[in-house]
Amino acid sequence: MPDLPGLPVPELLALDRRHVWHPYGPMPGRVDPLVVESASGVRLRTSSGDLVDGMSSWWSAIHGYNHPVLNEAAREQLGRMSHVMFGGLTHEPAVRLAKLLVDMSPKGLEHVFLADSGSVSVEVAVKMCLQYWRSLGRGGKQRLLTWRGGYHGDTWQPMSVCDPEGGMHELWSGMLPRQVFVDAPPAGYEEAYAEQLRAAIERHADELAAVIVEPVVQGAGGMRFHSPAYLRVLREACDAHDVLLVFDEIATGFGRTGALFAAEHAAVTPDVMCVGKALTGGYLTMAATLCTPRVAEGISRGEVPVLAHGPTFMGNPLAASVACASIGLLLGQDWLAEVKRIEAGLREGLAPARELPGVQDVRVLGAIGVVQLDHEVDMRAATEAAVREGVWLRPFRDLVYTMPPYVTGDEDVARIARAVCAAAKEG
Ligand SMILES: *Cc1c(COP(=O)(O)O)cnc(C)c1O
């Protein structure tokens, strides 16, 4: 293993194991992580050599790493200020970002709450919905309805609407707010399932503040895709029964599914929408909760007419500047052509996985490719198989999947697909 500048790799790993907690991991860690020295374009320079990134650092690095335009936006903003508090102060990066988000998101979403992570943006969304009904004198509407197989983050309210079984948060199911769950959405449109959604919303209407779902693609809850028609069913049933509709577009936003936001596949505007992950092109942590004037005005008419939420790093100028630059890069190119190009490459490259023993399903949508196994993946074997192909993947549960940066060239897409197949085979 080559030493990296600074600490020798073995020493760094020993300290990491001793002191550093990693996502969803034990302490001390049982498997050594790869050490990343730097990243550029779609390549991570690691202690196991250069790897093509098949994960976009969990959906976020859509333009790849070390991008000159994003670097310049960060540098330019650093020269002004990296942060100021947002209470009583405002600044151009935050205002510009809010305007960009309003202009590009489904029509009707006009107000923007800037949060510091996806989970916090979901907390804010839930708070908005509960407070809306409370302000209208209907404080009994406190529960959320969602479908199974979802993922909305790791803080308390988001955990309560994550898939309650087999997911990452099963341990807490007895202590979380008890939400209303319906079956996970089938891939294709089924009228019987639509009927189930309508019936559940009607039955629980008096206690429901909102329905919250990930539109079209359920990410970390199982990488499942469903018919956009269900979003229209939800919109109509929510309108008919006085329930708000929240779309969590933290994974699906900014073009990943082949629409700027997945809600567009159904031409539906939710009352509240969360974005995050790719918002800053993977540079800095920032998320946002958008809402309609109806929600904002409802809250403002209440006994407590303010939204009592204000993270210390709310509206962080550095993150907001990079987010503006990232959105500019996205909209300034034919992003849809790039996503479609990757979609075609993944369809072709992942087709052979269908023939592998132990593979249950292969599915591709936009720049997302998924191979589902009929068993729990052997994470170490699968990761090593991908690394041998020169690719970074992070399988979980029974899934080997990829969502490459949009700048990934055809040869690298083919290489990623080969790595997914190898990981599915070895894992
Ligand atoms: C990642 C994710 C979140 C949580 O975002 P964090 O920034 O990790 O807190 C919430 N919802 C969805 C759909 C996500 O993919």
Coordinates of N, CA and C in Angstrom, one line a residue, residues 40-256:
S40 N -10.7 13.9 -8.3 CA -10.8 14.9 -9.4 C -11.6 14.2 -10.5
G41 N -12.5 15.0 -11.1 CA -13.3 14.5 -12.2 C -14.2 13.4 -11.5
V42 N -14.2 12.2 -12.1 CA -14.9 11.1 -11.5 C -14.0 10.1 -10.8
R43 N -12.8 10.5 -10.5 CA -11.8 9.6 -9.9 C -11.4 9.9 -8.5
L44 N -11.5 8.9 -7.7 CA -11.0 9.1 -6.3 C -9.6 8.5 -6.2
R45 N -8.7 9.2 -5.7 CA -7.3 8.7 -5.5 C -7.2 8.1 -4.1
T46 N -7.2 6.8 -4.1 CA -7.3 6.1 -2.8 C -6.1 5.2 -2.5
S47 N -6.0 4.7 -1.3 CA -5.0 3.8 -0.9 C -5.0 2.5 -1.6
S48 N -6.1 2.3 -2.4 CA -6.2 1.1 -3.3 C -6.1 1.5 -4.7
G49 N -5.5 2.6 -5.0 CA -5.3 3.1 -6.4 C -6.5 4.0 -6.8
D50 N -6.4 4.5 -8.1 CA -7.5 5.4 -8.6 C -8.8 4.6 -8.9
L51 N -9.9 5.1 -8.3 CA -11.1 4.4 -8.5 C -12.1 5.3 -9.2
V52 N -12.9 4.8 -10.2 CA -14.0 5.6 -10.7 C -15.1 5.6 -9.7
D53 N -15.7 6.7 -9.4 CA -16.7 6.8 -8.4 C -18.1 6.5 -8.9
G54 N -18.6 5.3 -8.5 CA -20.0 4.9 -8.9 C -21.1 5.4 -8.0
M55 N -20.7 6.2 -7.0 CA -21.7 6.5 -6.0 C -22.1 8.0 -5.9
S56 N -21.3 8.9 -6.6 CA -21.4 10.3 -6.5 C -21.5 10.8 -5.0
S57 N -20.7 10.1 -4.2 CA -20.7 10.4 -2.7 C -22.1 10.5 -2.2
W58 N -22.9 9.4 -2.4 CA -24.3 9.3 -2.0 C -25.1 10.4 -2.7
W59 N -25.2 10.3 -4.0 CA -26.1 11.1 -4.8 C -25.7 12.5 -5.0
S60 N -24.6 13.0 -4.4 CA -24.4 14.4 -4.3 C -23.4 15.0 -5.3
A61 N -22.3 14.3 -5.7 CA -21.3 14.9 -6.5 C -21.7 14.8 -8.0
I62 N -22.7 15.4 -8.4 CA -23.2 15.2 -9.8 C -22.3 15.8 -10.9
H63 N -21.4 16.7 -10.5 CA -20.5 17.3 -11.5 C -19.1 16.7 -11.3
G64 N -18.9 15.7 -10.5 CA -17.6 15.2 -10.2 C -16.9 16.0 -9.2
Y65 N -15.6 15.7 -9.0 CA -14.8 16.3 -7.9 C -13.9 17.4 -8.4
N66 N -13.5 18.3 -7.6 CA -12.5 19.3 -7.9 C -12.9 20.1 -9.2
H67 N -14.2 20.4 -9.3 CA -14.6 21.1 -10.5 C -14.2 22.6 -10.5
P68 N -13.6 23.0 -11.5 CA -13.0 24.4 -11.5 C -14.1 25.5 -11.2
V69 N -15.3 25.3 -11.8 CA -16.3 26.3 -11.5 C -16.8 26.3 -10.1
L70 N -17.0 25.2 -9.5 CA -17.4 25.1 -8.1 C -16.2 25.6 -7.2
N71 N -15.0 25.2 -7.5 CA -13.9 25.6 -6.7 C -13.8 27.2 -6.7
E72 N -14.0 27.7 -7.9 CA -13.9 29.2 -8.0 C -15.0 29.9 -7.2
A73 N -16.2 29.3 -7.2 CA -17.3 29.9 -6.5 C -17.0 29.9 -5.0
A74 N -16.4 28.8 -4.5 CA -16.0 28.7 -3.1 C -14.9 29.7 -2.8
R75 N -13.9 29.7 -3.6 CA -12.8 30.6 -3.4 C -13.3 32.1 -3.3
E76 N -14.1 32.4 -4.3 CA -14.6 33.8 -4.4 C -15.4 34.2 -3.1
Q77 N -16.2 33.2 -2.7 CA -17.0 33.5 -1.5 C -16.2 33.5 -0.2
L78 N -15.1 32.7 -0.2 CA -14.2 32.7 1.0 C -13.6 34.1 1.2
G79 N -13.3 34.7 0.0 CA -12.7 36.0 0.1 C -13.7 37.1 0.7
R80 N -15.0 36.8 0.6 CA -16.0 37.7 1.2 C -16.3 37.4 2.7
M81 N -16.8 36.2 2.8 CA -17.1 35.6 4.2 C -17.6 34.2 4.0
S82 N -17.1 33.3 4.9 CA -17.5 31.9 4.8 C -18.8 31.7 5.5
H83 N -19.1 32.5 6.6 CA -20.3 32.4 7.3 C -20.7 33.7 8.0
V84 N -21.9 34.0 8.1 CA -22.5 34.9 9.1 C -23.8 34.3 9.5
M85 N -24.2 34.7 10.7 CA -25.5 34.2 11.2 C -26.7 34.7 10.3
F86 N -27.8 34.0 10.3 CA -28.9 34.3 9.4 C -30.0 35.1 10.1
G87 N -30.0 35.1 11.4 CA -31.0 35.9 12.2 C -30.7 37.4 12.0
G88 N -31.6 38.1 11.5 CA -31.5 39.5 11.3 C -30.5 40.0 10.2
L89 N -29.8 39.0 9.6 CA -28.9 39.3 8.5 C -29.3 38.5 7.3
T90 N -29.0 39.0 6.1 CA -29.2 38.2 4.9 C -28.0 38.5 4.0
H91 N -27.9 37.8 2.9 CA -26.8 38.0 1.9 C -27.2 37.4 0.6
E92 N -26.4 37.9 -0.4 CA -26.8 37.6 -1.8 C -26.8 36.1 -2.1
P93 N -25.8 35.3 -1.6 CA -25.8 33.9 -2.0 C -27.1 33.2 -1.6
A94 N -27.6 33.4 -0.4 CA -28.8 32.8 0.1 C -30.0 33.3 -0.7
V95 N -30.1 34.6 -1.0 CA -31.2 35.1 -1.7 C -31.2 34.5 -3.1
R96 N -30.0 34.5 -3.7 CA -29.9 34.0 -5.1 C -30.3 32.5 -5.2
L97 N -29.9 31.8 -4.2 CA -30.2 30.4 -4.1 C -31.7 30.1 -4.0
A98 N -32.3 30.9 -3.1 CA -33.7 30.7 -2.9 C -34.5 31.0 -4.2
K99 N -34.1 32.1 -4.9 CA -34.8 32.4 -6.1 C -34.6 31.3 -7.2
L100 N -33.3 30.8 -7.3 CA -33.1 29.7 -8.2 C -33.9 28.5 -7.9
L101 N -34.0 28.1 -6.6 CA -34.8 26.9 -6.3 C -36.3 27.1 -6.6
V102 N -36.8 28.3 -6.3 CA -38.2 28.6 -6.6 C -38.5 28.5 -8.1
D103 N -37.6 29.1 -8.9 CA -37.7 29.1 -10.3 C -37.7 27.7 -10.9
M104 N -36.8 26.8 -10.4 CA -36.6 25.6 -11.0 C -37.5 24.4 -10.5
S105 N -38.2 24.7 -9.3 CA -39.0 23.6 -8.7 C -40.4 23.7 -9.2
P106 N -41.2 22.6 -8.9 CA -42.6 22.6 -9.4 C -43.3 23.9 -9.0
K107 N -44.1 24.4 -10.0 CA -44.8 25.7 -9.8 C -45.7 25.7 -8.6
G108 N -45.6 26.8 -7.8 CA -46.4 26.9 -6.6 C -45.6 26.9 -5.3
L109 N -44.4 26.3 -5.4 CA -43.5 26.3 -4.2 C -42.7 27.7 -4.3
E110 N -43.0 28.5 -3.3 CA -42.4 29.9 -3.4 C -41.6 30.3 -2.2
H111 N -41.6 29.5 -1.1 CA -40.8 29.9 0.1 C -39.8 28.9 0.4
V112 N -38.6 29.3 0.9 CA -37.5 28.4 1.0 C -36.9 28.6 2.4
F113 N -36.8 27.5 3.2 CA -36.1 27.4 4.4 C -34.8 26.7 4.2
L114 N -33.7 27.3 4.4 CA -32.4 26.7 4.2 C -32.0 25.9 5.4
A115 N -31.7 24.7 5.3 CA -31.3 23.9 6.5 C -29.9 23.3 6.2
D116 N -29.3 22.7 7.2 CA -27.9 22.3 7.1 C -27.7 20.8 6.7
S117 N -28.8 20.0 6.7 CA -28.7 18.7 6.2 C -30.1 18.2 5.8
G118 N -30.1 17.1 5.0 CA -31.3 16.5 4.5 C -32.3 16.2 5.7
S119 N -31.7 15.5 6.7 CA -32.6 15.1 7.8 C -33.2 16.3 8.5
V120 N -32.5 17.4 8.6 CA -33.0 18.6 9.3 C -34.1 19.2 8.4
S121 N -33.9 19.1 7.1 CA -34.9 19.7 6.2 C -36.2 18.9 6.3
V122 N -36.1 17.6 6.6 CA -37.3 16.8 6.8 C -38.0 17.1 8.1
E123 N -37.1 17.3 9.2 CA -37.7 17.8 10.4 C -38.5 19.1 10.3
V124 N -37.9 20.0 9.5 CA -38.5 21.3 9.2 C -39.8 21.1 8.5
A125 N -39.8 20.2 7.5 CA -41.0 19.9 6.7 C -42.2 19.4 7.6
V126 N -41.8 18.5 8.5 CA -42.8 17.9 9.4 C -43.3 19.0 10.4
K127 N -42.4 19.8 10.9 CA -42.8 20.9 11.8 C -43.7 21.9 11.1
M128 N -43.4 22.2 9.8 CA -44.3 23.1 9.1 C -45.7 22.5 9.0
C129 N -45.8 21.2 8.7 CA -47.1 20.6 8.5 C -47.9 20.6 9.8
L130 N -47.2 20.1 10.8 CA -47.9 20.0 12.1 C -48.4 21.4 12.6
Q131 N -47.5 22.4 12.4 CA -47.8 23.8 12.8 C -48.9 24.4 12.0
Y132 N -49.0 24.0 10.7 CA -50.0 24.6 9.8 C -51.4 24.2 10.4
W133 N -51.6 22.9 10.7 CA -52.9 22.5 11.2 C -53.2 23.0 12.6
R134 N -52.2 23.1 13.4 CA -52.3 23.7 14.7 C -52.8 25.1 14.6
S135 N -52.2 25.9 13.7 CA -52.6 27.3 13.5 C -54.0 27.4 13.0
L136 N -54.5 26.4 12.3 CA -55.8 26.5 11.8 C -56.8 25.9 12.8
G137 N -56.3 25.6 14.1 CA -57.2 25.1 15.1 C -57.5 23.6 14.9
R138 N -56.7 22.9 14.2 CA -56.9 21.5 14.0 C -55.6 20.7 14.5
G139 N -55.3 21.0 15.8 CA -54.1 20.5 16.4 C -54.1 18.9 16.5
G140 N -55.3 18.3 16.3 CA -55.3 16.9 16.4 C -54.7 16.2 15.2
K141 N -54.4 17.0 14.1 CA -53.8 16.4 12.9 C -52.3 16.4 13.1
Q142 N -51.8 15.3 13.7 CA -50.4 15.3 14.1 C -49.6 14.1 13.5
R143 N -50.3 13.2 12.9 CA -49.6 12.0 12.4 C -49.2 12.2 10.9
L144 N -48.3 11.3 10.5 CA -47.9 11.3 9.1 C -48.2 9.9 8.5
L145 N -48.5 9.9 7.2 CA -48.7 8.7 6.5 C -47.7 8.5 5.4
T146 N -47.1 7.3 5.3 CA -46.1 7.1 4.3 C -46.3 5.7 3.8
W147 N -45.6 5.3 2.7 CA -45.6 3.9 2.3 C -44.3 3.3 2.8
R148 N -44.3 2.0 2.9 CA -43.2 1.2 3.4 C -42.0 1.3 2.4
G149 N -40.8 1.0 2.8 CA -39.7 1.0 1.9 C -39.0 2.3 1.8
G150 N -39.4 3.3 2.6 CA -38.9 4.7 2.4 C -37.7 4.9 3.3
Y151 N -37.0 6.0 3.0 CA -35.9 6.5 3.8 C -36.0 8.0 3.8
H152 N -35.9 8.6 5.0 CA -36.1 10.1 5.1 C -35.0 10.7 6.0
G153 N -34.0 9.9 6.4 CA -33.0 10.5 7.3 C -32.9 9.8 8.6
D154 N -31.9 10.3 9.4 CA -31.6 9.5 10.6 C -32.0 10.3 11.9
T155 N -32.5 11.5 11.9 CA -32.9 12.1 13.1 C -34.3 11.6 13.4
W156 N -34.9 12.1 14.5 CA -36.1 11.4 15.1 C -37.3 11.4 14.2
Q157 N -37.8 12.5 13.8 CA -39.0 12.5 12.9 C -38.8 11.7 11.6
P158 N -37.7 12.0 10.9 CA -37.4 11.3 9.7 C -37.3 9.8 10.0
M159 N -36.7 9.3 11.1 CA -36.7 7.9 11.4 C -38.1 7.3 11.5
S160 N -39.0 8.1 12.0 CA -40.4 7.6 12.2 C -41.1 7.3 10.9
V161 N -40.6 7.8 9.8 CA -41.3 7.5 8.5 C -40.4 6.7 7.6
C162 N -39.2 6.3 8.1 CA -38.4 5.3 7.4 C -39.1 3.9 7.4
D163 N -38.7 3.0 6.5 CA -39.3 1.7 6.5 C -39.1 1.1 7.9
P164 N -40.3 0.7 8.5 CA -40.2 0.2 9.9 C -39.6 -1.2 10.1
E165 N -39.4 -1.9 9.0 CA -38.9 -3.3 9.1 C -37.6 -3.5 8.3
G166 N -36.7 -4.1 9.0 CA -35.5 -4.5 8.3 C -34.6 -3.3 7.9
G167 N -35.0 -2.1 8.2 CA -34.3 -0.9 7.9 C -33.2 -0.6 8.9
M168 N -32.7 0.6 8.9 CA -31.6 0.9 9.8 C -32.1 1.3 11.2
H169 N -33.4 1.5 11.3 CA -33.9 2.1 12.5 C -34.9 1.3 13.3
E170 N -34.9 0.0 13.0 CA -35.9 -0.9 13.6 C -35.8 -0.9 15.1
L171 N -34.6 -0.7 15.6 CA -34.3 -0.7 17.0 C -35.2 0.2 17.8
W172 N -35.6 1.3 17.1 CA -36.3 2.4 17.8 C -37.8 2.4 17.6
S173 N -38.3 1.4 16.9 CA -39.6 1.5 16.5 C -40.6 1.7 17.6
G174 N -40.3 1.2 18.8 CA -41.2 1.3 19.9 C -41.2 2.8 20.5
M175 N -40.2 3.5 20.2 CA -40.1 4.9 20.9 C -40.4 6.0 20.0
L176 N -40.5 5.8 18.7 CA -40.7 6.8 17.7 C -42.2 7.2 17.6
P177 N -42.5 8.4 17.2 CA -43.9 8.7 16.9 C -44.5 7.6 16.0
R178 N -45.7 7.2 16.3 CA -46.3 6.1 15.6 C -47.0 6.7 14.4
Q179 N -46.5 6.4 13.2 CA -47.0 6.9 12.0 C -47.9 5.9 11.3
V180 N -48.6 6.3 10.2 CA -49.4 5.4 9.5 C -48.7 4.9 8.3
F181 N -48.6 3.5 8.2 CA -47.8 3.0 7.0 C -48.8 2.2 6.1
V182 N -48.6 2.4 4.8 CA -49.3 1.6 3.9 C -48.2 0.7 3.2
D183 N -48.7 -0.3 2.4 CA -47.7 -1.1 1.7 C -46.8 -0.3 0.8
A184 N -45.6 -0.8 0.5 CA -44.7 -0.2 -0.5 C -45.4 -0.2 -1.8
P185 N -45.1 0.9 -2.6 CA -45.8 1.0 -3.9 C -45.3 0.0 -4.9
P186 N -46.2 -0.7 -5.7 CA -45.7 -1.6 -6.7 C -45.0 -0.8 -7.8
A187 N -44.2 -1.5 -8.6 CA -43.4 -0.8 -9.7 C -44.4 -0.2 -10.7
G188 N -45.3 -1.0 -11.2 CA -46.3 -0.5 -12.2 C -47.5 0.0 -11.5
Y189 N -48.4 0.6 -12.3 CA -49.6 1.2 -11.8 C -50.7 0.0 -11.5
E190 N -51.2 0.0 -10.3 CA -52.2 -1.0 -10.0 C -53.4 -0.3 -9.3
E191 N -54.5 -0.4 -9.9 CA -55.7 0.4 -9.4 C -56.0 0.0 -7.9
A192 N -55.8 -1.3 -7.6 CA -56.1 -1.8 -6.3 C -55.2 -1.1 -5.3
Y193 N -54.0 -0.9 -5.6 CA -53.0 -0.2 -4.7 C -53.4 1.3 -4.6
A194 N -53.8 1.9 -5.7 CA -54.2 3.3 -5.7 C -55.4 3.4 -4.7
E195 N -56.3 2.4 -4.8 CA -57.5 2.4 -3.9 C -57.1 2.3 -2.4
Q196 N -56.1 1.5 -2.2 CA -55.6 1.3 -0.8 C -55.0 2.6 -0.3
L197 N -54.3 3.4 -1.2 CA -53.8 4.7 -0.7 C -54.9 5.6 -0.4
R198 N -55.9 5.7 -1.3 CA -57.1 6.6 -1.1 C -57.8 6.2 0.2
A199 N -58.0 5.0 0.4 CA -58.8 4.5 1.6 C -58.0 4.8 2.9
A200 N -56.7 4.6 2.9 CA -55.9 4.9 4.1 C -55.9 6.4 4.4
I201 N -55.8 7.2 3.4 CA -55.8 8.7 3.7 C -57.2 9.1 4.2
E202 N -58.3 8.6 3.6 CA -59.6 8.9 4.0 C -59.8 8.5 5.5
R203 N -59.4 7.2 5.8 CA -59.7 6.7 7.1 C -59.0 7.4 8.2
H204 N -57.8 7.9 7.9 CA -57.0 8.6 8.9 C -57.0 10.1 8.8
A205 N -57.8 10.6 7.9 CA -57.8 12.1 7.6 C -57.8 13.0 8.9
D206 N -58.6 12.6 9.9 CA -58.7 13.5 11.1 C -57.4 13.6 11.9
E207 N -56.6 12.6 11.8 CA -55.3 12.6 12.6 C -54.1 12.9 11.7
L208 N -54.3 13.0 10.4 CA -53.1 13.1 9.5 C -52.8 14.6 9.3
A209 N -51.5 15.0 9.5 CA -51.1 16.3 9.1 C -50.6 16.2 7.7
A210 N -49.9 15.2 7.3 CA -49.4 15.1 6.0 C -49.1 13.7 5.5
V211 N -49.0 13.5 4.2 CA -48.4 12.3 3.6 C -47.0 12.7 3.2
I212 N -46.0 11.9 3.5 CA -44.7 12.2 3.1 C -44.1 11.0 2.3
V213 N -43.6 11.2 1.1 CA -43.0 10.1 0.3 C -41.8 10.6 -0.5
E214 N -41.0 9.7 -0.9 CA -40.0 9.9 -1.9 C -40.7 9.7 -3.2
P215 N -40.7 10.7 -4.1 CA -41.4 10.4 -5.4 C -40.6 9.6 -6.4
V216 N -41.2 8.6 -7.0 CA -40.7 7.8 -8.1 C -39.6 6.8 -7.7
V217 N -38.6 7.3 -6.9 CA -37.5 6.4 -6.5 C -37.4 6.4 -5.0
Q218 N -37.5 5.2 -4.4 CA -37.2 5.1 -3.0 C -35.7 4.7 -2.9
G219 N -34.9 5.6 -2.2 CA -33.5 5.4 -2.2 C -33.0 4.4 -1.2
A220 N -32.4 4.9 -0.1 CA -31.8 4.1 0.9 C -32.7 3.1 1.6
G221 N -34.0 3.2 1.3 CA -34.9 2.2 1.9 C -35.0 0.9 1.1
G222 N -34.4 0.9 -0.1 CA -34.5 -0.3 -0.9 C -34.3 -0.1 -2.4
M223 N -34.0 1.1 -2.8 CA -33.8 1.4 -4.3 C -34.9 0.8 -5.1
R224 N -36.1 1.1 -4.7 CA -37.3 0.7 -5.5 C -37.8 1.8 -6.4
F225 N -38.3 1.5 -7.6 CA -39.0 2.5 -8.4 C -40.5 2.2 -8.5
H226 N -41.3 3.3 -8.6 CA -42.7 3.1 -8.8 C -43.3 4.0 -9.8
S227 N -44.5 3.7 -10.2 CA -45.2 4.5 -11.2 C -45.5 5.9 -10.7
P228 N -45.2 7.0 -11.5 CA -45.5 8.4 -11.1 C -47.0 8.6 -10.9
A229 N -47.8 7.7 -11.5 CA -49.2 7.9 -11.3 C -49.7 7.9 -9.9
Y230 N -49.0 7.2 -9.0 CA -49.3 7.2 -7.6 C -49.2 8.5 -7.0
L231 N -48.4 9.4 -7.5 CA -48.2 10.7 -7.0 C -49.5 11.6 -7.2
R232 N -50.1 11.3 -8.4 CA -51.3 12.0 -8.6 C -52.5 11.5 -7.7
V233 N -52.4 10.2 -7.5 CA -53.4 9.6 -6.6 C -53.3 10.3 -5.2
L234 N -52.0 10.4 -4.7 CA -51.8 11.0 -3.4 C -52.3 12.5 -3.4
R235 N -51.9 13.2 -4.5 CA -52.3 14.6 -4.6 C -53.8 14.8 -4.5
E236 N -54.5 14.0 -5.2 CA -56.0 14.1 -5.2 C -56.6 13.7 -3.9
A237 N -56.1 12.6 -3.3 CA -56.6 12.2 -2.0 C -56.3 13.2 -0.9
C238 N -55.1 13.7 -0.9 CA -54.7 14.7 0.1 C -55.6 16.0 0.0
D239 N -55.9 16.4 -1.3 CA -56.7 17.6 -1.4 C -58.1 17.3 -1.0
A240 N -58.6 16.1 -1.3 CA -60.0 15.7 -0.9 C -60.2 15.6 0.6
H241 N -59.2 15.3 1.3 CA -59.3 15.0 2.8 C -58.5 16.0 3.7
D242 N -58.1 17.1 3.2 CA -57.4 18.1 4.0 C -56.2 17.5 4.6
V243 N -55.3 17.0 3.8 CA -54.0 16.5 4.3 C -52.9 17.1 3.4
L244 N -51.8 17.6 4.0 CA -50.7 18.1 3.2 C -49.9 17.0 2.6
L245 N -49.2 17.4 1.5 CA -48.4 16.4 0.8 C -47.0 16.9 0.7
V246 N -46.1 16.1 1.2 CA -44.6 16.4 1.3 C -43.9 15.4 0.4
F247 N -43.1 16.0 -0.5 CA -42.2 15.1 -1.3 C -40.8 15.3 -0.8
D248 N -40.1 14.2 -0.5 CA -38.7 14.2 -0.1 C -37.9 14.0 -1.4
E249 N -37.4 15.0 -2.0 CA -36.6 14.9 -3.3 C -35.1 15.0 -3.0
I250 N -34.7 14.7 -1.7 CA -33.3 14.8 -1.4 C -32.4 14.0 -2.2
A251 N -32.9 12.7 -2.6 CA -32.1 11.9 -3.4 C -32.4 12.1 -4.9
T252 N -33.7 12.3 -5.2 CA -34.2 12.3 -6.6 C -34.0 13.7 -7.3
G253 N -33.7 14.8 -6.5 CA -33.7 16.1 -7.1 C -32.5 16.3 -8.0
F254 N -32.6 17.4 -8.8 CA -31.5 17.9 -9.6 C -31.1 16.9 -10.8
G255 N -32.2 16.3 -11.3 CA -32.0 15.6 -12.6 C -31.8 14.1 -12.5
R256 N -31.5 13.5 -11.3 CA -31.1 12.2 -11.2 C -32.0 11.2 -11.9

